[in-house]
Coordinates of C-alpha atoms and ligand atoms in Angstrom, one line a residue:
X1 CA -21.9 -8.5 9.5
X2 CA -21.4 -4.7 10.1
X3 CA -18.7 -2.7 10.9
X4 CA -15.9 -4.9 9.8
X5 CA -12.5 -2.7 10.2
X6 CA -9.5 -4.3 8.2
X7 CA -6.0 -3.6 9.4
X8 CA -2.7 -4.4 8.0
X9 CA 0.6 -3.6 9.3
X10 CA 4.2 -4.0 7.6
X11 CA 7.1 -5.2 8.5
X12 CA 9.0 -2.6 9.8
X13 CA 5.6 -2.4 11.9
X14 CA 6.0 -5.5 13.4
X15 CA 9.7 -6.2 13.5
X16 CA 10.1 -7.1 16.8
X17 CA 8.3 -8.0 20.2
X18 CA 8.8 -4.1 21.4
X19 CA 6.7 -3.0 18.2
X20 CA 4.2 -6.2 18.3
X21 CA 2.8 -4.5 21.2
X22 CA 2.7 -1.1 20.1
X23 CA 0.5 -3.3 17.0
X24 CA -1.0 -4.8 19.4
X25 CA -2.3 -2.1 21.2
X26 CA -3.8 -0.5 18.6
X27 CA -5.8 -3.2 17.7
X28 CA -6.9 -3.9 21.0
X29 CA -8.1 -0.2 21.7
X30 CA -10.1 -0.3 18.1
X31 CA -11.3 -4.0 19.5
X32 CA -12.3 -2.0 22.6
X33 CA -15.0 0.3 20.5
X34 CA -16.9 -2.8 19.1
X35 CA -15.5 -3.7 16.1
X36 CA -14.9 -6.9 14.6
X37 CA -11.0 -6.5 13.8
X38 CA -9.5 -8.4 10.8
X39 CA -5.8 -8.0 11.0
X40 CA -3.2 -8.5 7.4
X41 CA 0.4 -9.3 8.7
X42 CA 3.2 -8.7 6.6
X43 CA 6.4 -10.8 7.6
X44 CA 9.0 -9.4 10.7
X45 CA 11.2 -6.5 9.1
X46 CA 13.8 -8.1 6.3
X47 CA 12.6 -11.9 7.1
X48 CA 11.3 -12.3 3.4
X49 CA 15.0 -10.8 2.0
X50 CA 16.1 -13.2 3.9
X51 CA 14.3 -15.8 3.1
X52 CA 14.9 -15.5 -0.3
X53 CA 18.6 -14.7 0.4
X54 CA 18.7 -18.2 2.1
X55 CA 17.2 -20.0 -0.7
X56 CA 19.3 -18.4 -3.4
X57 CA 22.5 -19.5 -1.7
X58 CA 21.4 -23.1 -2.2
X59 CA 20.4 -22.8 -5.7
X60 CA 20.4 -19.9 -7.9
X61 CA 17.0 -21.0 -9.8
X62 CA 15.1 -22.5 -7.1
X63 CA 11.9 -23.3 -8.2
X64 CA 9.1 -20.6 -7.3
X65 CA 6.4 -23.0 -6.0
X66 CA 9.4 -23.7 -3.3
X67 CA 9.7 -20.3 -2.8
X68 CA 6.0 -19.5 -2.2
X69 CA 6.5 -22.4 0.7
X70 CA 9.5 -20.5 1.9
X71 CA 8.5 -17.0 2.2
X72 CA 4.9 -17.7 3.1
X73 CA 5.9 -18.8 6.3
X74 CA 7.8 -15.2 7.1
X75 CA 3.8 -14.4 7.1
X76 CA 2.8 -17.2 9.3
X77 CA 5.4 -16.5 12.1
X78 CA 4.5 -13.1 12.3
X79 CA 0.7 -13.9 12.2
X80 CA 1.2 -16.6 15.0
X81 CA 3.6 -14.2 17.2
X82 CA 0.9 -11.5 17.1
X83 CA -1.9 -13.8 18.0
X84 CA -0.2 -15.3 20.8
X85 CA 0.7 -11.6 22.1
X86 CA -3.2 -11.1 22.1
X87 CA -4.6 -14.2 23.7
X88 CA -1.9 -13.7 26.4
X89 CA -3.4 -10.0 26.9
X90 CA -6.1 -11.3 27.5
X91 CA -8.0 -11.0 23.9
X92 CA -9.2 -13.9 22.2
X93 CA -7.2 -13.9 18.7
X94 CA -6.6 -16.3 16.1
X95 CA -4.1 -16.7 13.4
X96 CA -4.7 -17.7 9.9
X97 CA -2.6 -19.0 7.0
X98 CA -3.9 -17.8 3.1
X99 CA -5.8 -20.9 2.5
X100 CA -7.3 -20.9 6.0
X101 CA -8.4 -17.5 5.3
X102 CA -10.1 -18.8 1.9
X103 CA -7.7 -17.1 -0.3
X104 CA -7.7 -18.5 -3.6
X105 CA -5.8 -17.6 -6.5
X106 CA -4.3 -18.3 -9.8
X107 CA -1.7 -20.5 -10.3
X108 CA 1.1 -17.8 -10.8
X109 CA 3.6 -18.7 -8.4
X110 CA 5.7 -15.8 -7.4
X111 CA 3.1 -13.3 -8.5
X112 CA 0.0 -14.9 -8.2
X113 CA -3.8 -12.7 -8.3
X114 CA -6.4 -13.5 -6.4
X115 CA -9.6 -15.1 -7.3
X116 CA -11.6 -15.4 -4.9
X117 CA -12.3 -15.5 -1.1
X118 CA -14.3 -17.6 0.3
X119 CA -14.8 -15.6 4.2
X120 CA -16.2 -18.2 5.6
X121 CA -14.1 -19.1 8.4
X122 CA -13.2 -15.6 8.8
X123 CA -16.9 -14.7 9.7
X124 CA -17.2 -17.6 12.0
X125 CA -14.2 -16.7 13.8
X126 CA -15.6 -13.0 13.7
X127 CA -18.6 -14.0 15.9
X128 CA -17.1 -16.2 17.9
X129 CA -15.4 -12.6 18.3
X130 CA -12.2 -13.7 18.0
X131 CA -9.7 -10.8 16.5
X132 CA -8.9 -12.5 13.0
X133 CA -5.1 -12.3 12.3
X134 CA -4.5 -13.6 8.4
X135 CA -0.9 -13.8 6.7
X136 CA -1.0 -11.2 4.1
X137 CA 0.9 -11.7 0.9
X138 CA -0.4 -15.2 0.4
X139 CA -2.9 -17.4 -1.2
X140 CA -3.5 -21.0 -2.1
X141 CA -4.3 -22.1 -6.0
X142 CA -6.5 -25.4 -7.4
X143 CA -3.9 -27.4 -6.5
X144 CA -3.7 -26.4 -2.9
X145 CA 0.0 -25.3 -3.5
X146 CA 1.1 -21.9 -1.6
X147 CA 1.3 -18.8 -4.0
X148 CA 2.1 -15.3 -3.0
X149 CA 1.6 -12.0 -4.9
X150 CA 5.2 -10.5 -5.5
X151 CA 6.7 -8.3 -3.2
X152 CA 4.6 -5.8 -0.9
X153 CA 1.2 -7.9 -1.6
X154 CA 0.3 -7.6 1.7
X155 CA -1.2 -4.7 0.9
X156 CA -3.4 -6.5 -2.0
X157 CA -4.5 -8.9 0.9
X158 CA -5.9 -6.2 2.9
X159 CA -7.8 -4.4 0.5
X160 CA -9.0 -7.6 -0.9
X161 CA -10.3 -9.2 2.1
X162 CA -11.7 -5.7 3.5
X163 CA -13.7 -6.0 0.2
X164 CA -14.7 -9.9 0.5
X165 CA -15.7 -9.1 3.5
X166 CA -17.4 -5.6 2.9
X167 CA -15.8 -3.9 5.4
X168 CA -16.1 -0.1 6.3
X169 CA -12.8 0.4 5.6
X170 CA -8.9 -0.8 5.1
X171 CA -5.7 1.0 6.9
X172 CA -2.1 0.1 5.8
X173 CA -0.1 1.0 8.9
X174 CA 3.3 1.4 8.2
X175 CA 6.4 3.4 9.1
X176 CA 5.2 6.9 7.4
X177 CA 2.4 8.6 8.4
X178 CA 0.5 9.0 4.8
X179 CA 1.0 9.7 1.3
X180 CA 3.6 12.9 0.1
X181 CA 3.8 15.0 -2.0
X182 CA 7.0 13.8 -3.7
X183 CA 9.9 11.3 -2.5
X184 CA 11.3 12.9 0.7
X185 CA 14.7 11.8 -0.5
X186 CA 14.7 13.7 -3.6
X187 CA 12.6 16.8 -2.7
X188 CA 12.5 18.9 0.6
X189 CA 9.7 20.0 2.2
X190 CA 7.1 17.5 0.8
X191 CA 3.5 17.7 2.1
X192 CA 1.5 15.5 3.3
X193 CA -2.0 14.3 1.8
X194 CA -4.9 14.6 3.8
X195 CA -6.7 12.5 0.8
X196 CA -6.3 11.2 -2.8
X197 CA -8.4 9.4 -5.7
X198 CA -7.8 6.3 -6.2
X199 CA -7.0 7.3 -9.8
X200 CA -4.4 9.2 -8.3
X201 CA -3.3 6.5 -6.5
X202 CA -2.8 4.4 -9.7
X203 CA -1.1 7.0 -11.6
X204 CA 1.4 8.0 -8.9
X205 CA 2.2 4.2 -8.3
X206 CA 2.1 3.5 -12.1
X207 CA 5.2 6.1 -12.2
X208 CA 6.8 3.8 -9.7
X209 CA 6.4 5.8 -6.4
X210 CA 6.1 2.1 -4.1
X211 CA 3.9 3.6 -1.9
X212 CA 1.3 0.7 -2.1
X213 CA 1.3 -2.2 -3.8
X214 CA -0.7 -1.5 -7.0
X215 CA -3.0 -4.3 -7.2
X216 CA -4.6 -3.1 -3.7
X217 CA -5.6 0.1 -5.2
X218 CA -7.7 -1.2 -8.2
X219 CA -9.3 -3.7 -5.8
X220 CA -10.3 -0.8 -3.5
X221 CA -11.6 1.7 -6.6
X222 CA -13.9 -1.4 -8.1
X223 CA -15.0 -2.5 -4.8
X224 CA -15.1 1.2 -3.6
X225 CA -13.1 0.7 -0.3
X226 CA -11.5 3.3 1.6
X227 CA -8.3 2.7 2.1
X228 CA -6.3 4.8 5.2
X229 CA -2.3 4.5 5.1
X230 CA -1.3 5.8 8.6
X231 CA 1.7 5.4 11.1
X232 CA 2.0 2.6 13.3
X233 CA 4.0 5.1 15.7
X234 CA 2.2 8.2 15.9
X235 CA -1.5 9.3 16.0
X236 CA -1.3 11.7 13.2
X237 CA -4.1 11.8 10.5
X238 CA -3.3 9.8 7.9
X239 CA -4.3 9.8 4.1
X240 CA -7.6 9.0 2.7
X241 CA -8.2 7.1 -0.3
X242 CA -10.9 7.0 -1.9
X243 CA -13.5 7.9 -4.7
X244 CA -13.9 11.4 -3.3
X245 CA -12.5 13.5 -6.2
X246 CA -11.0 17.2 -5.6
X247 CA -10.9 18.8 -9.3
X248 CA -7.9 21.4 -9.8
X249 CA -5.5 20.3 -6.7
X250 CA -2.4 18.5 -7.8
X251 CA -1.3 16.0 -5.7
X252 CA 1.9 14.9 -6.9
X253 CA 5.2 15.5 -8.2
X254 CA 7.3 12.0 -9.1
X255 CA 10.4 11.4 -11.0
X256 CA 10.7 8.1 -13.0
X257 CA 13.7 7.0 -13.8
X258 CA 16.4 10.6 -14.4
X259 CA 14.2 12.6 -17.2
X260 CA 10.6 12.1 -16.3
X261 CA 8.4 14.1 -14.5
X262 CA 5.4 13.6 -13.9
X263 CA 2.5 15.5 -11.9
X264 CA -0.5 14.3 -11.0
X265 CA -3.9 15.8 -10.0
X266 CA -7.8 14.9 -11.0
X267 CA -8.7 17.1 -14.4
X268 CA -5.6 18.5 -14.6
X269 CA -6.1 18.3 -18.5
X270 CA -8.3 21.3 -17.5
X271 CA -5.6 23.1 -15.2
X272 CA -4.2 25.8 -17.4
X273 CA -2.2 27.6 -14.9
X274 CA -0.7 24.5 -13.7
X275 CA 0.1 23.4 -17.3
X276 CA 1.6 27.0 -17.7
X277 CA 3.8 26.7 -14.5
X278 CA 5.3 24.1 -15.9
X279 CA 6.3 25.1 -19.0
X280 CA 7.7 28.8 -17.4
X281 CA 10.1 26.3 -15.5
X282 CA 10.9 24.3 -18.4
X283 CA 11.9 27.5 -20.4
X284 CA 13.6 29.2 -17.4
X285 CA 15.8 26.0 -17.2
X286 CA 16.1 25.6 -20.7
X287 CA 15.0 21.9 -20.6
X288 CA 14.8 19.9 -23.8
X289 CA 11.5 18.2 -23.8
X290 CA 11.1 15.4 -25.8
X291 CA 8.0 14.1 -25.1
X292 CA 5.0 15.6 -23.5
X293 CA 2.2 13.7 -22.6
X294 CA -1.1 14.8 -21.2
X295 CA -4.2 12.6 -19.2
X296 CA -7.1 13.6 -17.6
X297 CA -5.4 13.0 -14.1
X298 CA -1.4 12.9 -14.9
X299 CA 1.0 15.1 -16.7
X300 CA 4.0 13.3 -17.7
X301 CA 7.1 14.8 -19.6
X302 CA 9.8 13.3 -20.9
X303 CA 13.3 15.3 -21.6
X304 CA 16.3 14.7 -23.4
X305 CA 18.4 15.2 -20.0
X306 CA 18.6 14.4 -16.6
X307 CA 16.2 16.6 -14.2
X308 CA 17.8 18.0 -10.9
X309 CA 15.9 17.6 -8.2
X310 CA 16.1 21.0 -7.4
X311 CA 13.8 21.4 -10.3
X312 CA 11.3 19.0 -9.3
X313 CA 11.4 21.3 -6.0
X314 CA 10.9 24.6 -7.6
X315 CA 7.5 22.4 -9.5
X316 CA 6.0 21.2 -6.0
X317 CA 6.5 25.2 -4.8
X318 CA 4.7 26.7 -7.4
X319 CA 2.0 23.7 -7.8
X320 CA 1.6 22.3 -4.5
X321 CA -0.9 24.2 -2.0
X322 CA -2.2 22.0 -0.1
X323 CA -0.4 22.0 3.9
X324 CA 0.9 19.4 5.4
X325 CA -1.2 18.2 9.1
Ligands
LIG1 N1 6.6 -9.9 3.1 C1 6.4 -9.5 1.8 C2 7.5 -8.6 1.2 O1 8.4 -8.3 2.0 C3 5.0 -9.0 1.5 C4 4.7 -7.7 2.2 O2 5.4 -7.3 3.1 O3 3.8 -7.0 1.8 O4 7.4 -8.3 0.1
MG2 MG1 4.6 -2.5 1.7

């Protein structure tokens, strides 16, 4: 089938009925152009903290295969809500659990990894030309028990089903508008990516920017699917990525935990005056380094004290030239 488009919205995307339609109309105006639409739901705003906050007041250990029942269905509600909005719009939508979907996986409850999908019923309901709604987050195993992936999987559920199904690409709508520079909460004036690697991708989740959730991102490198994180609330460009590769731009500045930093940006092994930026801010600050550690995408040093964010500003200013759109 061509010209499958996978979306997936979160849950701050889809908290409420107001924002279901702004979600819906989006999909209906990309419905509009011809497209077959596949839809990933994550669950309504703080329903899975809530979920699991419910369960943990009745028993401290509950068992995880009870809790893959449990916070599936935050999933399912949202899926069903959504699909309802549709049909009564006049749209023919339909709503799909995980294992309706074909969404196998290992038995790992909790943090399960998917197998395999069998599309299926997602293509019939595709010609039928039905807008496909599927719970993200959410599998089944060989037992035909409920797993899910571990928090934010939703995401891994898009990308992997825009790959089952070969689809021209994935978005993640969410509450930001893209990819930044560096966490808006620690450094000012952050940028905004117009496109990244997915090797970049990995690297700045690896240093524990949440952005995406990380599984999503190896699934779209090895299955070479473009994946666009956008706003759900504005029209702004978004950012791309993909396996288009931009040598000597850095793309990121992220601190892990208080004394790491670490920048990332394809070859910039080969980035001299990048490498040399850094190290005239080390020695203006007088920073004790204690480990410094050098990839073909990533930069990562570790020092013996806590890094100001201030610093971690002055190291987007003199590295970061790419505007924000
Ligand atoms: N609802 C799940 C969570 O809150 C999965 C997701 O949103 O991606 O973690
Ligand atoms: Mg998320």
């Amino acid at each position: 089938m061509d010209d499958i488009i996978v979306l997936k919205f979160g849950g701050s995307s889809v908290a409420d009925n107001e924002k279901l339609k702004i979600v819906a109309d989006k999909i209906t105006n990309m419905y509009d152009k011809n497209n077959n639409i596949v839809v990933i739901l994550s669950a309504q705003g703080k329903m899975t903290d809530r979920l699991i906050g419910e369960a943990k007041e009745l028993a401290r250990n509950a068992e995880k295969r009870e809790l893959d029942a449990l916070v599936s269905c935050g999933e399912q509600m949202a899926a069903a809500k959504l699909s309802i909005l549709l049909n009564s719009l006049g749209y023919k939508a339909i709503s799909l659990t995980g294992w309706q979907a074909g969404i196998y996986t290992n038995n790992t409850n909790q943090n399960a990894i998917i197998q395999n999908i069998n599309t299926e019923r997602i293509l019939k309901e595709l010609e039928q030309k039905n807008i496909v709604i599927i719970t993200g987050f959410q599998g089944i195993n060989e037992n035909m028990d409920i797993t899910t992936f571990g928090r934010g999987g939703s995401d891994t559920s898009a990308v992997a089903v825009a790959a089952a199904l070969k689809a021209k690409n994935c978005y993640i709508f969410s509450d930001v508008d893209g990819i930044y520079t560096a966490d808006p909460n620690k450094v000012k004036d952050t940028k905004k990516l117009h496109a990244l690697s997915y090797e970049e991708m990995l690297e700045i989740s690896s240093e524990g920017a949440k952005v995406l959730h990380n599984r999503c991102v190896e699934i779209g490198e090895k299955f070479k699917i473009p994946i666009i994180t956008k706003s759900t609330f504005n029209n702004k460009p978004g950012t791309v990525i993909s396996d288009i590769i931009e040598e000597n731009t850095i793309k990121s500045i992220i601190k892990k935990d208080l004394s790491r930093v670490s920048i990332v940006g394809n070859g910039i092994i080969r980035n001299i005056d990048a490498m040399k930026s850094v190290l005239d801010i080390v020695q203006k600050y007088k920073l004790d380094m204690l480990e410094f550690d050098v990839t073909e995408s990533k930069i990562s040093i570790t020092f013996k004290n806590v890094v100001e964010d201030d610093i971690l500003e002055e190291i987007q200013s003199k590295l970061i030239k790419e505007e924000s759109i």
